[in-house]
Coordinates of C-alpha atoms in Angstrom, one line a residue:
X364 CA -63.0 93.4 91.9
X365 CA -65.5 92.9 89.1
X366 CA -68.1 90.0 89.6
X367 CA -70.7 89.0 87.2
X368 CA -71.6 91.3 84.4
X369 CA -70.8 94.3 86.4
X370 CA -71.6 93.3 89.7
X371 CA -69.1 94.8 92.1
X372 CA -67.9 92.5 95.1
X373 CA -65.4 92.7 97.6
X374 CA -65.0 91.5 101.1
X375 CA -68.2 90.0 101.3
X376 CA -70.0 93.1 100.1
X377 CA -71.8 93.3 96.8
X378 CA -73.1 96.3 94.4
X379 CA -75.5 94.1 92.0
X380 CA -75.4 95.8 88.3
X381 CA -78.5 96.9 86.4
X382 CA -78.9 93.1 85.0
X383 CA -78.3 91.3 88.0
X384 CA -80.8 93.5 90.4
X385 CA -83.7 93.0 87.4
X386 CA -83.3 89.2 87.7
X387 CA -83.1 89.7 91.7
X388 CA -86.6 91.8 91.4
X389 CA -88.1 89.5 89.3
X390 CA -87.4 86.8 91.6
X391 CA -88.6 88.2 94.3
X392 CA -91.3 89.4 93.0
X393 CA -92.2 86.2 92.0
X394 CA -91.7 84.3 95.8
X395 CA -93.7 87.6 97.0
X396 CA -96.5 87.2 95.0
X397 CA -96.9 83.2 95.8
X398 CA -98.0 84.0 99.0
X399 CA -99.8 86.9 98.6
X400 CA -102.1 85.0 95.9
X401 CA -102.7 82.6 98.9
X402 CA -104.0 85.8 100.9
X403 CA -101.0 86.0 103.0
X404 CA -99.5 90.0 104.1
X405 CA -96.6 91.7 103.6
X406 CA -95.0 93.4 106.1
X407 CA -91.7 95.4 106.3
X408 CA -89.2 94.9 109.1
X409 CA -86.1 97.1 110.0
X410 CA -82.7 95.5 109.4
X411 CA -81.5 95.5 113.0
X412 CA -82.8 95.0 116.3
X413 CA -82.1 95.8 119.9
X414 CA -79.8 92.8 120.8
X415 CA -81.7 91.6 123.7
X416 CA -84.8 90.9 121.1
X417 CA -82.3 88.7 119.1
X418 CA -81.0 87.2 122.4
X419 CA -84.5 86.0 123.1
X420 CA -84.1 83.9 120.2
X421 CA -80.4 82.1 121.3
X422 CA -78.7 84.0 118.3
X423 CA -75.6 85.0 120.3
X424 CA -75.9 81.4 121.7
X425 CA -76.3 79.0 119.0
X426 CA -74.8 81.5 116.2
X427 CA -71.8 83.2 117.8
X428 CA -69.6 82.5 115.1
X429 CA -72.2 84.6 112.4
X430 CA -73.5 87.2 114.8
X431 CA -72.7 90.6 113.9
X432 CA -73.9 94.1 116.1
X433 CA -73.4 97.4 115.7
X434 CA -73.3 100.9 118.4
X435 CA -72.4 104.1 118.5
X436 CA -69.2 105.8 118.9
X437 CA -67.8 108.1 121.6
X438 CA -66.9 111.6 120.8
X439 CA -64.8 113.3 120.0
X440 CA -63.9 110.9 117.3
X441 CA -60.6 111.5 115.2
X442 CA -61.7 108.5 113.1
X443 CA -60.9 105.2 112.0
X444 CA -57.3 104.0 111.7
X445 CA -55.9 101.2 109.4
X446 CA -59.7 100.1 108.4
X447 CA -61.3 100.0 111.7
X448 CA -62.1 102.0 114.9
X449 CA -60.8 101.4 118.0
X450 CA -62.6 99.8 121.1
X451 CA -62.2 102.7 123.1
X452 CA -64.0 104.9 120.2
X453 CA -67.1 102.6 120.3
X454 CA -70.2 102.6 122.5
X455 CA -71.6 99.6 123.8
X456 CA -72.9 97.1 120.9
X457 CA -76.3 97.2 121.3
X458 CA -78.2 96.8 117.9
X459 CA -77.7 93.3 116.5
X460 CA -78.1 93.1 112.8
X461 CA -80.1 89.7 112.2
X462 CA -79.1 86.2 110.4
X463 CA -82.5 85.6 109.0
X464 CA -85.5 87.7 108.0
X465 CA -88.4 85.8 109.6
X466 CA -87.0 87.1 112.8
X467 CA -89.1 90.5 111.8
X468 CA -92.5 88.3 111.6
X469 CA -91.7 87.0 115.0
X470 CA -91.5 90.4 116.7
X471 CA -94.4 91.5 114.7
X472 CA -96.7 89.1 116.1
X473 CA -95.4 89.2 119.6
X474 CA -98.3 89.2 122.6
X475 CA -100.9 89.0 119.9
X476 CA -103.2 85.7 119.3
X477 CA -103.3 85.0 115.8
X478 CA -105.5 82.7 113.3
X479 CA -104.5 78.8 112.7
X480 CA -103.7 79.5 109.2
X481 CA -101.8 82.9 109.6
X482 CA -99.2 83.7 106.3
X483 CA -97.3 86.6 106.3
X484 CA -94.3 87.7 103.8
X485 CA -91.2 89.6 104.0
X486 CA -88.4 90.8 102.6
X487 CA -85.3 92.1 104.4
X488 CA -80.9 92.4 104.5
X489 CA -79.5 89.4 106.8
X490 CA -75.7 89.6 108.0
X491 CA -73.4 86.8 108.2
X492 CA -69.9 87.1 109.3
X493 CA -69.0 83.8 107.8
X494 CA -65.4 82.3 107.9
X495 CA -64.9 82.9 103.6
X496 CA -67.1 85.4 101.0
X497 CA -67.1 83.5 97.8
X498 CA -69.1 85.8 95.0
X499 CA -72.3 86.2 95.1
X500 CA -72.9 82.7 96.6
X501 CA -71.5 84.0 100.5
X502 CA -71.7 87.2 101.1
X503 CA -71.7 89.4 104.6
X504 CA -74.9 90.8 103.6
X505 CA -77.6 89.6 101.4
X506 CA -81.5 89.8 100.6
X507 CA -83.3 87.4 102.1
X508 CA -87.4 86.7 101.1
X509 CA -89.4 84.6 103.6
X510 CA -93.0 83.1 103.9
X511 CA -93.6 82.8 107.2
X512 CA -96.4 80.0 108.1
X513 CA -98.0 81.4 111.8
X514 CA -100.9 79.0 113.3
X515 CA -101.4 75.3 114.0
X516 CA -98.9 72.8 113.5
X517 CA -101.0 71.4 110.3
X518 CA -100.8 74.4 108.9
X519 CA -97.4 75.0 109.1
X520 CA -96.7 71.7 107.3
X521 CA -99.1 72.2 105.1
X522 CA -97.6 76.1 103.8
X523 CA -93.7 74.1 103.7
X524 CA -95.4 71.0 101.4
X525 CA -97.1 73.2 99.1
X526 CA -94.1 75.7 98.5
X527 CA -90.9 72.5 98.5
X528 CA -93.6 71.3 94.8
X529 CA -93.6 74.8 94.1
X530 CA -89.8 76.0 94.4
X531 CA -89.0 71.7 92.4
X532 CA -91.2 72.9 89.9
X533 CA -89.7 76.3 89.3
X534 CA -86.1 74.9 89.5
X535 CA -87.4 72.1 87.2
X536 CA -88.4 74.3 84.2
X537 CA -85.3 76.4 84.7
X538 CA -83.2 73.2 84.1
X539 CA -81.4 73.5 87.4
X540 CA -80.1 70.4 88.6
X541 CA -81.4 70.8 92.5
X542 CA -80.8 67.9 95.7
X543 CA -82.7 68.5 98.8
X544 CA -81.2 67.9 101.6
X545 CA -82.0 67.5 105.3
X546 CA -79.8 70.0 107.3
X547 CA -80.2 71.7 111.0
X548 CA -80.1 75.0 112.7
X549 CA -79.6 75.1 116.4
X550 CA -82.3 77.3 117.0
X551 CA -83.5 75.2 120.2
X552 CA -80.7 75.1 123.1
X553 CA -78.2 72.2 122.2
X554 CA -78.9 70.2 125.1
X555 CA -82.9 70.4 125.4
X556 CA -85.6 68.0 124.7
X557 CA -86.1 70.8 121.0
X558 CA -82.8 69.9 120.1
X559 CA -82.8 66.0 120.2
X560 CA -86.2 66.0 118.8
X561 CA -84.5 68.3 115.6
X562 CA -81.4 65.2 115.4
X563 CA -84.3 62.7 115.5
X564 CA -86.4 64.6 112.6
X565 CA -85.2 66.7 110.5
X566 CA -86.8 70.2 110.6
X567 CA -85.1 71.9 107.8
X568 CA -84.3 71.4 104.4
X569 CA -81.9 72.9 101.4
X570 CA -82.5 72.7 98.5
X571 CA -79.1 73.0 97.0
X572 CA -77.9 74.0 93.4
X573 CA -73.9 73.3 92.1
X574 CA -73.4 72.9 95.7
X575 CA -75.3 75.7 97.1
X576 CA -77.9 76.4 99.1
X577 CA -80.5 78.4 97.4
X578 CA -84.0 77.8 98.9
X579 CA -84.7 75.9 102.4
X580 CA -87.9 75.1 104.2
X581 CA -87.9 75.3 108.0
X582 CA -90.0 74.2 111.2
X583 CA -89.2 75.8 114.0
X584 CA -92.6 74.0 115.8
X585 CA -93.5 76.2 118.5
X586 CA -90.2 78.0 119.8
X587 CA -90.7 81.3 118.2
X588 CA -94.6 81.2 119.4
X589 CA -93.3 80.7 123.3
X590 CA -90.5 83.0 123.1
X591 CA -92.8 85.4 121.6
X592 CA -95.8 84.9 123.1
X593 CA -98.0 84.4 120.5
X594 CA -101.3 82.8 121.3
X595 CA -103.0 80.5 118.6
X596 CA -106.8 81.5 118.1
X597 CA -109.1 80.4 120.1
X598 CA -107.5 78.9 122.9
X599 CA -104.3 80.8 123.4
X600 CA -101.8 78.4 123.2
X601 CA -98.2 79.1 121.8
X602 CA -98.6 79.0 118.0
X603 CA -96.1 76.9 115.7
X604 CA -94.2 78.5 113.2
X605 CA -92.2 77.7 109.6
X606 CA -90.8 79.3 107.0
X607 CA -89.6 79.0 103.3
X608 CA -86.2 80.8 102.9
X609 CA -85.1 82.7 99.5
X610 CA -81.4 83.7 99.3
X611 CA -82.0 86.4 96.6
X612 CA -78.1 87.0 95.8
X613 CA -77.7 83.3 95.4
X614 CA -80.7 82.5 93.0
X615 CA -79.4 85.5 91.1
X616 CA -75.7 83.8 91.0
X617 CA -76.9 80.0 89.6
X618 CA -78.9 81.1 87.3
X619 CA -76.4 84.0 85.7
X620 CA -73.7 80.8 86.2
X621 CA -76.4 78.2 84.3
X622 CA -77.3 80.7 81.6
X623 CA -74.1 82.8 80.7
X624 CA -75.5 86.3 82.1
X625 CA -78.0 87.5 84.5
X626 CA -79.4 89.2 81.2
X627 CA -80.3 85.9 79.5
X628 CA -81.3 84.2 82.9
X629 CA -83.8 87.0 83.7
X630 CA -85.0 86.2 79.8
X631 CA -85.5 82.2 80.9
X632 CA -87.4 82.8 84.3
X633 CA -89.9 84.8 82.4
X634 CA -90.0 82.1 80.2
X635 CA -90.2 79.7 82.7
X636 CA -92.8 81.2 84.8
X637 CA -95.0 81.9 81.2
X638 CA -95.4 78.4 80.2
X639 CA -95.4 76.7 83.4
X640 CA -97.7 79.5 85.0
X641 CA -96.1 79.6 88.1
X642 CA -96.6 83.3 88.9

């Protein structure tokens, strides 16, 4: 079917038209360059991983029900029927196709010590096999840009205050009506001391617009650091991490929604970013 000024979506999959990927690149670009004016890298990361390296992280445990993976198939192969392949045409599953980009930063970092006040930026395709695709607001697959805070635990507060004024301001001059709201992700096994500290204090955030989330903050305190072994400069111990989360698709779906066309919405974040200087 047709979705927003050309857009073309169906089951969860969308082909963004010429007006709706310039407002995506422009907003992007944007969330890329706030942290590299801070002096923080970009790196690229490869949209799937060996599924053990996403198992390290409880994906398959605490997400089952959005986990995706992928593998080969077995010749000779007469191909699919009715949509699909059979099981007995597939290899085993072993590439997992991630739920959220900072994964990437993780693995980049792993068995390396790092500075307190490490920043790093990415950019990558994350798969959801949710229950319902609605639009460009729930897709399968999406853009996702993070900012990944790497260090001490001050710092990783510090990176997720700076960027909630900075994401209220932007959402402010673009006259998007915006609630945050305190929300959880079982990254830390459901039963462990993580996981009743996360019930007891919130450790993420949405900032939601017309009901959806757009933007969300995230501490993750030091279980990525442990599970990857990443030391924190000078005396080794497991680094804490957090991130600020970008859902491209769905900026790019408010703002055509808020501003008739992603056309005239790409004409107001310009504008936006222009007078407020936000860029």
């Amino acid at each position: 079917m047709t979705g927003l000024s050309g857009s073309r979506i169906a089951g969860g999959l969308a082909i963004l038209g010429p007006e709706e990927t310039a407002l995506l690149r422009l907003l992007d670009d944007t969330f890329r360059s706030w942290a590299v004016e801070e002096g923080g890298g970009e790196i690229s990361a490869p949209p799937i991983y060996p599924v053990d390296e996403l198992a390290n992280f409880d994906v398959y445990v605490n997400f089952p029900h959005l986990a995706l993976v992928a593998g080969g198939l077995r010749a000779p192969v007469a191909g699919p029927a009715g949509g699909r392949f059979s099981t007995e045409q597939i290899a085993g599953p072993h590439l997992g196709l991630p739920t959220a980009t900072c994964f990437g930063a993780y693995l980049y970092y792993r068995d390396r010590t790092v500075p307190a006040d490490t920043l790093v930026t990415l950019v990558n395709r994350c798969f959801r096999g949710e229950s319902h695709f609605d639009g460009l607001r729930r897709l399968l697959t999406f853009q996702m840009r993070e900012i990944v805070a790497i260090g001490s635990y001050e710092h990783t507060q510090d990176v997720i205050a700076r960027y909630r004024t900075r994401i209220e301001e932007l959402l402010g001059a673009l006259s998007l009506d915006v609630t945050v709201e305190a929300a959880s992700d079982p990254f830390f096994q459901r039963d462990g001391a993580r996981a009743l500290l996360q019930r007891m204090q919130p450790v993420k955030y949405e900032f939601q617009v017309d009901d959806l989330a757009i933007a969300s903050v995230n501490t993750h305190r030091n279980f990525f650091g442990e599970r990857c072994r990443i030391g924190l400069e000078p005396d080794g111990g497991s680094a804490f991490t957090g991130c600020v989360a970008f859902g491209l698709e769905r900026w790019v779906s408010v703002l055509a929604g808020r501003y008739g066309s992603a056309g005239r919405a790409h004409e107001k974040v310009e504008q936006a970013l222009r007078e407020r200087q936000l860029v």
